[in-house]
Amino acid sequence: MNYISTRNKNIKVSASQAIAQGISKDGGLFVPESIPALSKDDFESLIGMDYPSRAAFVLKRFLTDFTDEEIEYCVKGAYVGNFDNDQPAPLKTIANNEHILELWHGPTCAFKDLALQILPYLLTTSAKKVSGGKETVILVATSGDTGKAALEGFCDVENTKIMVFYPSDGVSAMQKLQMDTQKGENVFVCAIKGNFDDAQTGVKKIFTDNEVAVILEKANMQFSSANSINWGRLAPQIIYYISAYCDLVKEGADLSGGFNVVVPTGNFGNILAAYYAKVMGVRINKLVCASNANNVLTDFINTGVYDRNRKFYTTISPSMDILISSNLERMLFEISGRDDECVAALQKELNDNGKYTVSDEIAAKFRELFYGGCCDDQSTMATIKSTFDECDYLIDTHTAVAVNVYNSYVKNTGDNRPTVIASTASPYKFANSVLEALGAELSGDEFKNAEMLADITNVLMPKPLAALKNAKPRFKNLCEKQDMVDVVLKNLGL
Ligand SMILES: *Cc1c(COP(=O)(O)O)cnc(C)c1O
């Protein structure tokens, strides 16, 4: 199977090339030439498998220029031994028909681990095939969770370097500490004066800068991306939706009308993976796209107008504080019937004017597939409290946005078929907000607060977060957004 650019279908590369390169040269995103379908027999086999075997089964359909041995090596390296109880994505039932897909049992306690534990394996395997020993430089713009998960995944991986940029005031204290204390010889971390979109725009500019490309080429290096624009990030995310479906079947859920999936959304990567799972044959009914106060996607789904010219809010769910959802481009490609010219034109409008309007036909298709909803910080807090009081289940601020929007979806539509809600972070990653939501008195010390949260709720703090208590920050870098290129080149010694 080959991969094509969303902006020009004539650009065609292998899976390894798509992963090694990260983004297409024309600025488009790589998508599979066709989405593979799973048969009834395939699902029957999958239901009997453990998570790593399900992962290998699914990835073999997408990464056709990898050998079976290579895929099994990647999957084993990522999913065996690195997650609590070797359960990367357990499904918990918290109320009738309401299931939580816990995606935060990895080393950094956020769902990004599911993809970023395997990406370094996929990337180094790809680079060996296509770029003949060049050193891969991973550039990451992060709203908090990607950065740490990528640092952890790429730490001391041979023939790679990783550089992470995060908005100085846009991440939680715990996230900042997680990144600034990162170990490894090949890692670099820098805060920027700006928000997540500034960081992401800066990284994209570096990727597509021809002068910089020449300098790297001379040094036998090549950039790649660990952001969800890289297909190697997205493919592993499809696995857990297929896995959740298999688990629902195993539990005997009534799936005669399919099931809904609710995703707290930022860059549109996670919910896009659920869409791909649906196209592959998983019986997903509605895709519920939940946003915080940065509700550009809610408006888009409801009106067909994507408009990033609006106030940017810094919220208590910072990993969703995004006004440009990169992966929406892949969705537009699919929903427009794979019309690359249409996608290229819309992305140009977005770039030039910060805004585009899709045709009535495309808008109607979006509304058929998706339900868009949003909630503010106050409602997020109220949902954390009510979910804990009513279901005896503790959720983080991002998952709370999803639960809140799900509740209003049920209220507005009466649709109470089985539902899987993606839980994207451990509540301890955002301990201050969670504790405040439960009505406790906060102290100024994040760790005291986390310990208090454990006392109040009897929910254990994940080990990787508990270990940060005595860690000393190693990186203290801060730069202007326009200086990112210089920082990158200087750090590479170029
Ligand atoms: C990254 C992230 C999100 C948003 O996911 P997207 O794939 O960017 O839509 C939501 N919650 C948490 C905790 C995250 O880290």
Coordinates of N, CA and C in Angstrom, one line a residue, residues 25 29 50 72 76 80 98 101 103 114 165 176 179 186 200 246 263 339 398 451:
K25 N 6.2 17.0 1.0 CA 7.0 18.2 0.6 C 6.1 19.4 0.2
L29 N -0.5 16.2 4.1 CA -0.3 15.1 5.0 C -0.5 13.8 4.3
D50 N -4.5 -10.8 22.5 CA -4.1 -9.7 23.5 C -3.7 -8.4 22.7
E72 N 6.4 -7.2 14.3 CA 6.4 -7.8 15.6 C 7.5 -7.3 16.6
K76 N 6.4 -5.4 20.0 CA 6.8 -6.0 21.3 C 7.6 -4.9 22.0
V80 N 5.0 -4.3 25.2 CA 5.2 -5.4 26.2 C 6.2 -4.8 27.3
E98 N -22.0 3.1 29.6 CA -20.9 4.1 29.5 C -19.6 3.5 29.9
L101 N -12.4 4.2 28.0 CA -11.2 3.6 27.5 C -10.0 4.3 28.1
L103 N -6.5 5.4 28.5 CA -5.4 5.4 27.6 C -4.2 6.0 28.2
L114 N 0.5 5.6 23.7 CA 0.1 4.5 22.9 C 0.7 4.6 21.5
F165 N 9.6 21.8 21.7 CA 9.2 23.2 22.0 C 7.8 23.2 22.7
K176 N 5.3 20.5 32.8 CA 6.6 21.2 32.6 C 7.7 20.5 33.3
M179 N 8.9 17.4 31.5 CA 9.7 17.6 30.3 C 11.1 18.2 30.7
N186 N 20.4 12.5 23.8 CA 20.0 13.0 22.5 C 18.7 13.9 22.6
Q200 N 3.6 25.2 17.0 CA 3.3 24.3 15.9 C 3.6 25.0 14.5
C246 N -13.5 -4.9 20.3 CA -13.3 -6.4 20.6 C -13.7 -6.6 22.1
V263 N -14.5 11.7 22.1 CA -13.1 12.0 22.2 C -12.9 13.5 22.5
D339 N -10.7 14.7 -2.6 CA -10.5 15.7 -3.6 C -9.3 16.6 -3.1
H398 N -9.3 16.8 30.8 CA -9.6 16.5 29.4 C -10.7 15.5 29.2
E451 N -0.7 14.4 46.7 CA -0.9 13.5 47.8 C -2.2 13.6 48.5

